XYZ file of C-alpha atoms in Angstrom:
588
model
C 35.783 12.475 -86.184
C 38.422 11.231 -88.597
C 40.545 14.335 -87.962
C 40.324 13.918 -84.173
C 41.307 10.274 -84.478
C 44.354 11.171 -86.584
C 45.426 13.797 -84.032
C 45.131 11.366 -81.138
C 47.107 8.682 -82.997
C 49.793 11.245 -83.843
C 49.947 12.294 -80.181
C 50.399 8.681 -79.119
C 53.230 8.242 -81.628
C 54.982 11.382 -80.392
C 54.514 10.300 -76.778
C 56.240 6.988 -77.438
C 58.950 8.381 -79.712
C 61.261 9.663 -76.967
C 61.076 6.439 -74.940
C 61.653 4.305 -78.039
C 64.754 6.311 -78.891
C 65.973 6.002 -75.306
C 65.549 2.206 -75.365
C 67.543 2.081 -78.604
C 70.531 3.531 -76.721
C 70.683 0.304 -74.668
C 71.276 2.072 -71.352
C 69.959 -0.931 -69.430
C 73.280 -2.784 -69.904
C 74.844 -0.362 -67.384
C 75.095 -2.338 -64.161
C 75.056 0.617 -61.709
C 71.654 2.261 -61.251
C 73.178 5.676 -60.536
C 75.002 5.834 -63.866
C 72.059 4.263 -65.635
C 69.642 6.908 -64.343
C 72.017 9.806 -65.056
C 72.627 8.590 -68.631
C 68.911 8.259 -69.352
C 68.058 11.709 -68.005
C 71.024 13.225 -69.837
C 69.692 11.673 -73.058
C 66.239 13.183 -72.465
C 67.844 16.558 -71.690
C 69.843 16.617 -74.919
C 67.078 15.148 -77.086
C 64.676 17.881 -75.957
C 67.399 20.579 -76.290
C 67.019 21.541 -72.635
C 70.807 21.510 -72.206
C 70.912 24.681 -74.350
C 68.633 26.603 -71.956
C 70.485 28.047 -68.974
C 68.828 28.049 -65.571
C 68.753 31.857 -65.547
C 66.948 31.877 -68.894
C 64.488 29.383 -67.427
C 63.844 31.629 -64.410
C 63.297 34.565 -66.756
C 60.796 32.496 -68.735
C 58.902 31.687 -65.514
C 58.691 35.385 -64.717
C 57.647 36.410 -68.240
C 54.820 33.866 -68.238
C 53.475 35.040 -64.879
C 54.403 31.905 -62.927
C 56.133 33.901 -60.178
C 52.816 35.279 -58.964
C 51.037 31.920 -58.848
C 50.835 29.675 -55.820
C 52.907 26.501 -55.941
C 49.817 24.337 -55.656
C 47.986 26.147 -58.465
C 47.230 23.981 -61.496
C 47.818 24.768 -65.159
C 46.440 22.875 -68.108
C 48.397 21.294 -70.952
C 47.627 24.104 -73.399
C 49.203 26.732 -71.139
C 52.163 24.423 -70.542
C 52.626 24.214 -74.296
C 52.556 28.027 -74.489
C 55.266 28.278 -71.819
C 57.471 25.741 -73.589
C 56.973 27.587 -76.878
C 58.195 30.853 -75.368
C 61.233 29.066 -73.887
C 62.371 27.478 -77.144
C 61.548 30.459 -79.386
C 63.609 32.701 -77.100
C 66.388 30.095 -77.278
C 66.438 30.253 -81.075
C 66.769 34.037 -80.871
C 69.914 33.661 -78.762
C 71.464 30.947 -80.932
C 73.330 31.769 -84.152
C 71.597 31.008 -87.436
C 73.856 28.014 -88.057
C 72.771 26.335 -84.791
C 69.005 26.842 -84.877
C 66.923 24.032 -83.386
C 63.636 22.494 -84.508
C 61.309 24.305 -82.129
C 58.171 22.316 -82.886
C 59.912 18.983 -82.419
C 61.510 20.091 -79.140
C 58.164 21.345 -77.821
C 56.410 18.109 -78.764
C 59.013 15.808 -77.212
C 59.313 17.771 -73.965
C 55.553 18.286 -73.616
C 54.867 14.572 -73.975
C 57.633 13.704 -71.511
C 56.277 16.139 -68.873
C 52.723 14.879 -69.323
C 53.844 11.238 -69.085
C 55.859 12.049 -65.949
C 53.435 14.281 -63.991
C 50.028 13.461 -65.471
C 50.105 9.700 -65.842
C 46.396 9.474 -64.928
C 45.391 11.774 -67.806
C 43.763 14.677 -65.919
C 45.324 17.207 -68.293
C 46.684 19.377 -65.468
C 49.791 19.684 -63.308
C 50.905 21.995 -60.514
C 53.103 25.044 -60.982
C 55.663 23.739 -58.497
C 55.975 20.399 -60.334
C 56.671 22.172 -63.632
C 59.208 24.541 -62.014
C 61.017 21.705 -60.243
C 61.190 19.603 -63.408
C 62.371 22.365 -65.771
C 64.854 23.826 -63.256
C 66.356 20.362 -62.729
C 66.534 19.287 -66.381
C 67.723 22.558 -67.930
C 71.356 23.510 -68.503
C 73.602 25.594 -66.282
C 75.582 25.081 -63.097
C 74.257 22.857 -60.364
C 75.053 25.563 -57.791
C 72.706 28.026 -59.512
C 69.982 25.380 -59.762
C 70.176 24.509 -56.074
C 70.105 28.173 -55.086
C 66.925 28.675 -57.102
C 65.342 25.533 -55.675
C 66.175 26.688 -52.146
C 64.495 30.037 -52.845
C 61.313 28.113 -53.708
C 61.294 25.918 -50.597
C 62.411 28.453 -47.942
C 60.458 31.016 -45.942
C 60.940 34.782 -45.760
C 63.726 34.359 -43.160
C 65.815 32.184 -45.454
C 65.105 28.948 -43.548
C 64.127 25.790 -45.403
C 60.597 24.530 -44.863
C 60.714 20.735 -44.525
C 57.228 20.343 -45.964
C 58.231 22.211 -49.126
C 61.441 20.207 -49.419
C 59.384 17.048 -49.084
C 57.167 18.328 -51.894
C 60.251 19.030 -54.013
C 61.562 15.489 -53.489
C 58.122 14.095 -54.318
C 58.135 15.937 -57.657
C 61.784 15.615 -58.679
C 61.962 11.885 -57.915
C 59.280 11.321 -60.525
C 62.009 11.880 -63.133
C 63.900 8.615 -62.363
C 60.530 6.839 -62.233
C 59.682 8.165 -65.704
C 62.830 6.541 -67.120
C 62.022 3.230 -65.382
C 64.409 3.660 -62.424
C 61.771 4.073 -59.735
C 62.821 1.040 -57.636
C 66.258 2.608 -57.095
C 65.304 6.274 -56.642
C 61.608 6.323 -55.832
C 60.063 8.622 -53.244
C 59.498 7.379 -49.700
C 58.183 9.034 -46.559
C 61.633 8.996 -44.968
C 63.392 10.759 -47.860
C 63.568 14.148 -46.135
C 65.077 12.873 -42.896
C 67.485 10.737 -44.890
C 68.877 13.882 -46.518
C 68.895 15.924 -43.293
C 69.014 13.418 -40.403
C 70.169 15.795 -37.634
C 69.785 19.388 -38.764
C 66.738 21.258 -37.558
C 67.344 24.714 -39.016
C 68.505 24.475 -42.622
C 69.953 27.633 -44.157
C 71.283 28.088 -47.676
C 74.898 27.108 -46.943
C 73.826 23.975 -45.053
C 71.495 23.041 -47.902
C 74.307 23.400 -50.451
C 76.762 21.507 -48.229
C 74.472 18.488 -48.042
C 73.372 18.346 -51.672
C 76.844 19.065 -53.081
C 78.702 16.745 -50.728
C 80.718 13.742 -51.895
C 78.752 11.543 -51.847
C 75.439 13.441 -51.983
C 72.211 12.078 -50.470
C 71.308 8.672 -51.877
C 67.982 9.821 -53.338
C 69.627 12.629 -55.342
C 72.999 11.037 -56.177
C 72.075 11.005 -59.884
C 71.692 14.805 -60.049
C 75.384 15.847 -59.662
C 76.399 12.819 -61.748
C 74.266 14.084 -64.615
C 76.165 17.387 -64.507
C 79.522 15.581 -64.411
C 78.474 13.583 -67.458
C 77.798 16.828 -69.308
C 81.246 18.167 -68.377
C 83.260 15.105 -69.467
C 81.517 14.193 -72.725
C 84.363 15.726 -74.750
C 87.262 14.973 -72.361
C 90.039 12.915 -74.007
C 92.355 10.566 -72.093
C 95.449 9.314 -74.010
C 95.446 6.036 -72.052
C 94.837 2.462 -73.165
C 91.891 0.599 -71.631
C 93.064 -2.538 -69.841
C 90.034 -4.542 -71.029
C 88.990 -3.470 -74.545
C 92.518 -2.272 -75.419
C 91.202 0.967 -76.856
C 94.124 3.378 -77.184
C 92.115 6.412 -76.079
C 89.203 7.154 -73.773
C 86.409 9.705 -73.991
C 84.421 10.723 -70.932
C 85.240 9.210 -67.549
C 88.361 7.165 -66.768
C 88.490 4.664 -63.897
C 91.683 3.542 -62.135
C 91.782 0.506 -59.843
C 93.095 1.230 -56.343
C 94.445 -2.320 -55.902
C 95.731 -3.418 -59.340
C 98.731 -1.320 -60.367
C 98.261 0.443 -63.696
C 94.815 -1.101 -64.351
C 92.487 1.434 -65.983
C 89.094 1.092 -67.635
C 87.121 3.313 -69.973
C 83.630 4.321 -68.918
C 81.955 1.830 -71.269
C 83.854 -1.170 -69.833
C 83.443 0.001 -66.222
C 79.724 0.664 -66.591
C 79.203 -2.799 -68.063
C 81.237 -4.539 -65.362
C 84.051 -5.838 -67.571
C 87.196 -7.115 -65.848
C 90.283 -9.069 -66.900
C 93.291 -10.650 -65.255
C 93.580 -10.315 -61.489
C 91.173 -7.357 -61.453
C 87.710 -7.870 -59.999
C 84.539 -5.802 -59.980
C 84.747 -5.784 -56.199
C 87.916 -3.671 -56.262
C 87.627 -0.007 -55.433
C 87.838 2.243 -58.502
C 88.648 5.951 -58.629
C 86.831 8.107 -61.144
C 88.856 10.637 -63.176
C 87.194 13.384 -65.195
C 90.391 14.862 -66.673
C 93.844 13.832 -67.844
C 97.079 15.086 -66.309
C 100.475 14.317 -67.776
C 103.153 12.832 -65.471
C 104.955 16.192 -65.447
C 101.818 17.988 -64.253
C 101.214 15.332 -61.605
C 104.786 15.757 -60.326
C 104.539 19.545 -60.213
C 101.148 19.312 -58.500
C 102.535 16.920 -55.876
C 105.568 19.133 -55.268
C 103.439 22.265 -54.945
C 101.086 20.485 -52.586
C 103.920 19.152 -50.445
C 105.582 22.560 -50.229
C 102.341 24.238 -49.255
C 102.165 26.362 -52.417
C 98.519 25.495 -53.013
C 95.516 24.858 -50.759
C 94.945 21.223 -49.878
C 91.160 21.389 -49.934
C 88.738 23.913 -51.415
C 85.072 24.342 -50.407
C 82.599 22.887 -52.924
C 80.755 26.210 -53.145
C 81.195 29.825 -52.035
C 79.820 30.780 -48.653
C 76.724 32.972 -48.928
C 75.408 35.373 -46.274
C 73.115 33.783 -43.737
C 70.357 36.365 -44.293
C 70.655 36.812 -48.024
C 68.529 39.513 -49.579
C 65.770 37.931 -51.599
C 65.083 39.439 -55.034
C 62.006 41.626 -55.173
C 59.163 40.302 -57.264
C 57.389 43.293 -58.819
C 55.308 41.301 -61.268
C 52.131 41.635 -59.141
C 52.167 45.425 -58.908
C 49.984 45.873 -61.990
C 47.071 44.020 -60.369
C 47.007 46.105 -57.143
C 47.324 49.675 -58.381
C 43.668 50.428 -57.546
C 44.271 50.262 -53.775
C 44.862 53.765 -52.264
C 47.101 52.412 -49.545
C 49.111 50.550 -52.177
C 49.432 53.777 -54.191
C 50.671 55.679 -51.121
C 53.216 52.979 -50.381
C 54.476 53.029 -53.955
C 54.719 56.849 -53.865
C 56.854 56.599 -50.750
C 59.069 54.006 -52.397
C 59.450 56.170 -55.501
C 60.321 59.215 -53.364
C 62.883 57.160 -51.421
C 64.519 55.841 -54.587
C 64.540 59.344 -56.107
C 66.252 60.753 -53.008
C 68.841 57.947 -53.110
C 69.563 58.579 -56.783
C 69.877 62.307 -56.131
C 72.349 61.686 -53.297
C 74.421 59.357 -55.450
C 74.391 61.858 -58.315
C 75.572 64.678 -56.063
C 78.449 62.584 -54.699
C 79.569 61.328 -58.087
C 81.177 63.624 -60.624
C 81.568 61.066 -63.360
C 77.986 59.841 -63.657
C 75.486 62.802 -63.982
C 71.736 62.118 -63.899
C 71.442 62.890 -67.598
C 73.527 59.805 -68.368
C 71.182 57.293 -66.711
C 69.528 56.306 -69.964
C 72.948 55.968 -71.541
C 74.044 53.645 -68.703
C 70.991 51.463 -69.199
C 71.687 51.274 -72.923
C 75.340 50.466 -72.240
C 74.359 47.655 -69.865
C 71.993 46.264 -72.469
C 74.706 46.416 -75.117
C 77.140 44.693 -72.768
C 74.678 41.878 -72.133
C 74.138 41.469 -75.857
C 77.888 41.441 -76.440
C 78.384 38.809 -73.718
C 75.680 36.639 -75.273
C 77.290 36.955 -78.726
C 80.712 36.070 -77.313
C 79.284 33.033 -75.511
C 77.673 31.833 -78.740
C 80.918 32.364 -80.622
C 82.827 30.465 -77.954
C 80.346 27.594 -78.204
C 80.815 27.478 -81.987
C 84.609 27.449 -81.623
C 84.498 24.599 -79.105
C 82.243 22.552 -81.373
C 84.532 23.170 -84.339
C 87.585 22.138 -82.285
C 85.854 18.934 -81.269
C 84.872 18.198 -84.864
C 88.432 18.740 -86.109
C 89.811 16.585 -83.291
C 87.477 13.722 -84.198
C 88.392 14.016 -87.881
C 92.089 13.958 -86.993
C 91.652 10.864 -84.834
C 89.673 9.090 -87.537
C 92.305 9.960 -90.138
C 95.260 8.893 -87.976
C 93.825 5.572 -86.802
C 93.216 2.612 -89.112
C 89.537 1.906 -89.645
C 88.050 -1.546 -89.003
C 87.183 -1.827 -92.703
C 90.859 -1.460 -93.678
C 91.882 -3.997 -91.054
C 89.333 -6.479 -92.363
C 90.417 -5.935 -95.958
C 94.115 -6.746 -95.429
C 94.907 -8.251 -92.005
C 98.085 -9.868 -93.357
C 99.549 -6.475 -94.229
C 98.864 -5.153 -90.722
C 100.507 -8.210 -89.163
C 103.586 -7.763 -91.353
C 103.780 -4.093 -90.431
C 103.670 -4.907 -86.712
C 106.382 -7.546 -87.203
C 108.571 -5.094 -89.108
C 108.174 -2.428 -86.424
C 109.085 -4.960 -83.747
C 112.126 -6.133 -85.733
C 113.192 -2.528 -86.335
C 113.059 -1.785 -82.600
C 115.147 -4.885 -81.844
C 117.786 -3.892 -84.436
C 117.959 -0.358 -83.053
C 118.451 -1.652 -79.520
C 121.144 -4.087 -80.694
C 122.907 -1.347 -82.661
C 122.910 0.903 -79.606
C 124.423 -1.882 -77.487
C 127.133 -2.498 -80.112
C 127.944 1.192 -80.238
C 128.396 1.431 -76.488
C 130.470 -1.780 -76.364
C 132.808 -0.360 -78.986
C 133.079 2.871 -77.049
C 134.034 0.968 -73.881
C 136.667 -1.064 -75.748
C 138.232 2.122 -77.136
C 138.460 3.626 -73.648
C 140.033 0.430 -72.298
C 142.499 0.370 -75.202
C 143.590 3.888 -74.321
C 144.451 2.757 -70.812
C 146.365 -0.225 -72.147
C 148.423 1.980 -74.479
C 149.293 4.280 -71.577
C 150.549 1.278 -69.619
C 152.657 0.201 -72.617
C 154.250 3.642 -72.951
C 155.066 3.687 -69.240
C 156.864 0.311 -69.576
C 158.854 1.602 -72.544
C 159.892 4.714 -70.626
C 161.030 2.639 -67.641
C 163.122 0.385 -69.922
C 164.639 3.446 -71.651
C 165.609 4.968 -68.293
C 167.219 1.711 -67.137
C 169.278 1.429 -70.374
C 170.318 5.087 -70.189
C 168.084 6.397 -72.981
C 166.048 9.593 -72.889
C 162.273 9.255 -72.881
C 160.300 11.180 -75.442
C 157.363 11.862 -73.217
C 157.157 13.917 -70.063
C 157.407 12.143 -66.666
C 154.091 13.508 -65.639
C 152.439 11.475 -68.346
C 153.554 8.178 -66.851
C 151.954 8.988 -63.539
C 148.484 8.563 -65.001
C 148.056 4.800 -65.247
C 144.553 4.273 -63.928
C 142.096 2.493 -66.125
C 139.067 4.730 -66.945
C 135.720 3.205 -66.020
C 133.329 2.750 -68.926
C 129.921 4.403 -68.884
C 127.053 2.128 -69.856
C 124.312 3.565 -72.043
C 120.687 2.977 -71.231
C 119.074 4.512 -74.292
C 118.127 2.396 -77.269
C 116.895 3.655 -80.572
C 117.340 7.372 -79.804
C 118.144 9.833 -82.516
C 121.862 10.815 -82.548
C 122.585 14.480 -82.109
C 126.420 14.544 -82.168
C 129.308 13.425 -84.361
C 131.712 10.452 -83.999
C 134.432 12.838 -82.801
C 132.165 13.790 -79.890
C 131.618 10.094 -79.200
C 135.443 9.523 -78.823
C 135.963 12.543 -76.581
C 138.546 11.659 -73.935
C 140.321 9.014 -76.039
C 144.027 9.469 -76.875
C 145.404 10.630 -80.203
C 147.082 7.280 -80.894
C 143.804 5.444 -80.646
C 142.044 8.025 -82.782
C 144.697 7.734 -85.489
C 144.701 3.955 -85.415
C 140.900 3.813 -85.414
C 140.435 6.317 -88.228
C 142.892 4.520 -90.566
C 141.201 1.132 -90.812
C 137.470 1.703 -90.278
C 135.442 2.919 -93.265
C 133.773 6.282 -92.852
C 130.174 5.156 -93.231
C 130.568 2.370 -90.647
C 132.306 4.746 -88.240
C 129.464 7.231 -88.552
C 126.911 4.489 -87.801
C 128.686 2.793 -84.915
C 130.389 5.651 -83.055
C 127.379 7.851 -82.305
C 127.041 8.260 -78.556
C 123.643 7.678 -76.970
C 122.172 10.374 -74.778
C 122.085 8.124 -71.727
C 121.933 10.327 -68.646
C 119.053 12.550 -69.765
C 116.634 9.680 -70.418
C 113.852 8.985 -67.946
C 114.021 6.357 -65.236
C 111.354 4.304 -66.969
C 113.599 3.856 -70.031
C 116.425 2.782 -67.717
C 114.333 -0.048 -66.237
C 113.336 -1.289 -69.685
C 116.899 -1.306 -70.997
C 118.489 -2.982 -67.967
C 116.797 -6.250 -68.913
C 118.526 -6.275 -72.304
C 121.991 -5.463 -70.907
C 122.513 -8.947 -69.457
C 122.581 -10.503 -72.939
C 125.697 -8.526 -73.897
C 127.663 -9.112 -70.695
C 129.163 -12.410 -71.879
C 130.358 -10.840 -75.098
C 131.907 -7.903 -73.220
C 133.689 -10.242 -70.779
C 135.131 -12.153 -73.723
C 136.419 -8.909 -75.211
C 137.980 -7.987 -71.858
C 139.770 -11.330 -71.672
C 141.122 -10.849 -75.194
C 142.393 -7.406 -74.210
C 144.178 -8.790 -71.144
C 145.849 -11.487 -73.298
C 147.126 -8.795 -75.608
C 148.517 -6.816 -72.660
C 150.299 -9.859 -71.254
C 151.876 -10.534 -74.651
C 152.996 -6.913 -74.908
C 154.732 -7.009 -71.483
C 157.277 -9.783 -72.476
C 160.799 -8.339 -72.872
C 162.380 -8.310 -76.319
C 159.044 -8.259 -78.103
C 157.821 -5.014 -79.637
C 154.359 -4.837 -81.122
C 152.763 -2.072 -83.102
C 149.633 -0.323 -81.922
C 146.598 -2.445 -82.822
C 144.157 -0.752 -85.118
C 140.447 -1.327 -85.579
C-alpha cells in the first residue's frame, strides 16, 4: 500500500511538472492569443524532445507498432501508449550522435502525462488511435507540408477525397491541444469549425486541402499551427537592427516593422507585449519579418523584380496529382495467409512482380538480376550516410550558434560592468562624441583650405594676364605664351560631404589641378606635419546618399567663414590691380 501511494504521488508530481515549467516561462504576458498558443505548444514540443522526431520517423513508428492496421476509433490503454513512446524515443537516441543523447525516461514521462492530461481528462485510462496519431503528427518535428499530407491521408477515402466527418474528428482532437495549454476560449472546438475552414468547397482534394490550410492567413481555428513552425524556423535568426522601444541593438527571432511610422521597428518581445513609444500605436499595422536583408540585397531584389528576372509570386506548395497513388499497407498480410483465395491472389501478385523484374532486367544492361541484393545494400548505406550527414550538419549549426552567442557576449558590455562603473561608460560616450565632432570639423577645414587654394590659383592667373597686357602696352616681351592668358575663368570648388573618413591619398593628390606657383608658395611656409593633416582630400563622390544628407546640415555653419575668406581674397585682388604697385605671391 505504501509503495502504491508513493507511485501515485510521483505520477502526480510528474503530471504537474510540465505545466509548472510552462507557467514559469510567463507566456501569459503575450497579448495576442495566436502567439501565446504557439509559444506554449512550442515549449511543450521542445521540452518533450518531440522537435527532434521527424514526421516520417513518427509514421514509421506507427507502422512498426501495428497502428496502421487498427481502426481509428479503436482504443489503446496507457501502458501500450507508453510502449509506443518508448520505441519512438529509443529509436531517436539511436539516430542521434553520442554527444546529443536525450534522457529517454524523462521524455517519455513528460509526454505521456501531457497526452493523458489532454485526451483522458476523465481518467478512463484509454484513448483512441486517431487521437494519438493526430496529436503526435501535429507536435512532432518536420515540415508542415509533410504533416498535412499525412493528415489528409488519414481523413480521405480511397478516391483521394476528404471525408468531412473525418476532418471534423481531426479538428475535435487537434483543438484539444490549445485547450490543454489553457487557450481553449480562443481556439476551442465548435460545431461550425469544419464549414468555417471550407465554407464553399464540396469536393476537397489534396491540393485544395493544402491551399486552405497553408494560406495566408490560414483558417482561424488552426492559425497557431503554421505559426508554431515559423517560430521554430526563426529562433536563431539574427537581425542587426535596433528596437525602437527597448533600444536593444540586435534582435533574435521575429522582427516587426510599422507600416505607418517610418523606420519604427520592434523586436518580438516588445511587439508581443504590446509596447509602443512616440507616435506609434498598437493599432498600427505591423509587418512580420523572419529574416534580415541588407540594403544592397533589397535593392538588387527590387531591381530583379522590376526587370522581370524573378517570379513575382510562388505557390505555397507543389501541385500534386489529383489521383495520387496511395502507399500500400502490407502490414496485415501476416494475419490473412490462411485464406486460400488470399494465397492465390498473393501468388498472382508475386508472379506479376517477377515478370516485371525480368522485363526490366532484360532491357537493362547495367543492372543484372544478380546485383539486386547489392542495390538494396547500397540504398541502405546511402540512407545511413544521409542520416549521419544530417546529424553532422545539426552539430555544426549548433556549434555556430554557440560561437555566435559567445562572440556577442564578449563584444557587448555586460550589465554588471555597466553597474560597476557607469561614470566610465558616460565618459567614453562623451569622448566618442567629441572625437566625431573634431573629425567632422577637421574635414570641413580641409575642404575649405582646398577651395581657397583653387581660388588663389585663379587669382594668380588673372594677375599674370594683367602683367602681360601692361608689358605689351609698354613694348616689352611677355615671358609666358599667349595661350595661357586666354584661360581666365575661375574654377568652381567642389564641396566634400564625407566627414571622418580614412584618407587614402597624399597631399600632392589633394592639390591636383593647382598651379606650380601656388604649390611652391604653399610648400615653403606650411610645416610638413600640418600639411599632411590638413591637405588630405575626402572621398566625397563615392559616399552614400545617406551620408550626404547627414553632412549637409553641418555645412551651413562654415558658410559664413568661407564668405569672409572670399571677401578677403577679393580685397587682395583689388589691391593687386592698382597700377604702380607690385606685390609678391602670397604664401600660406
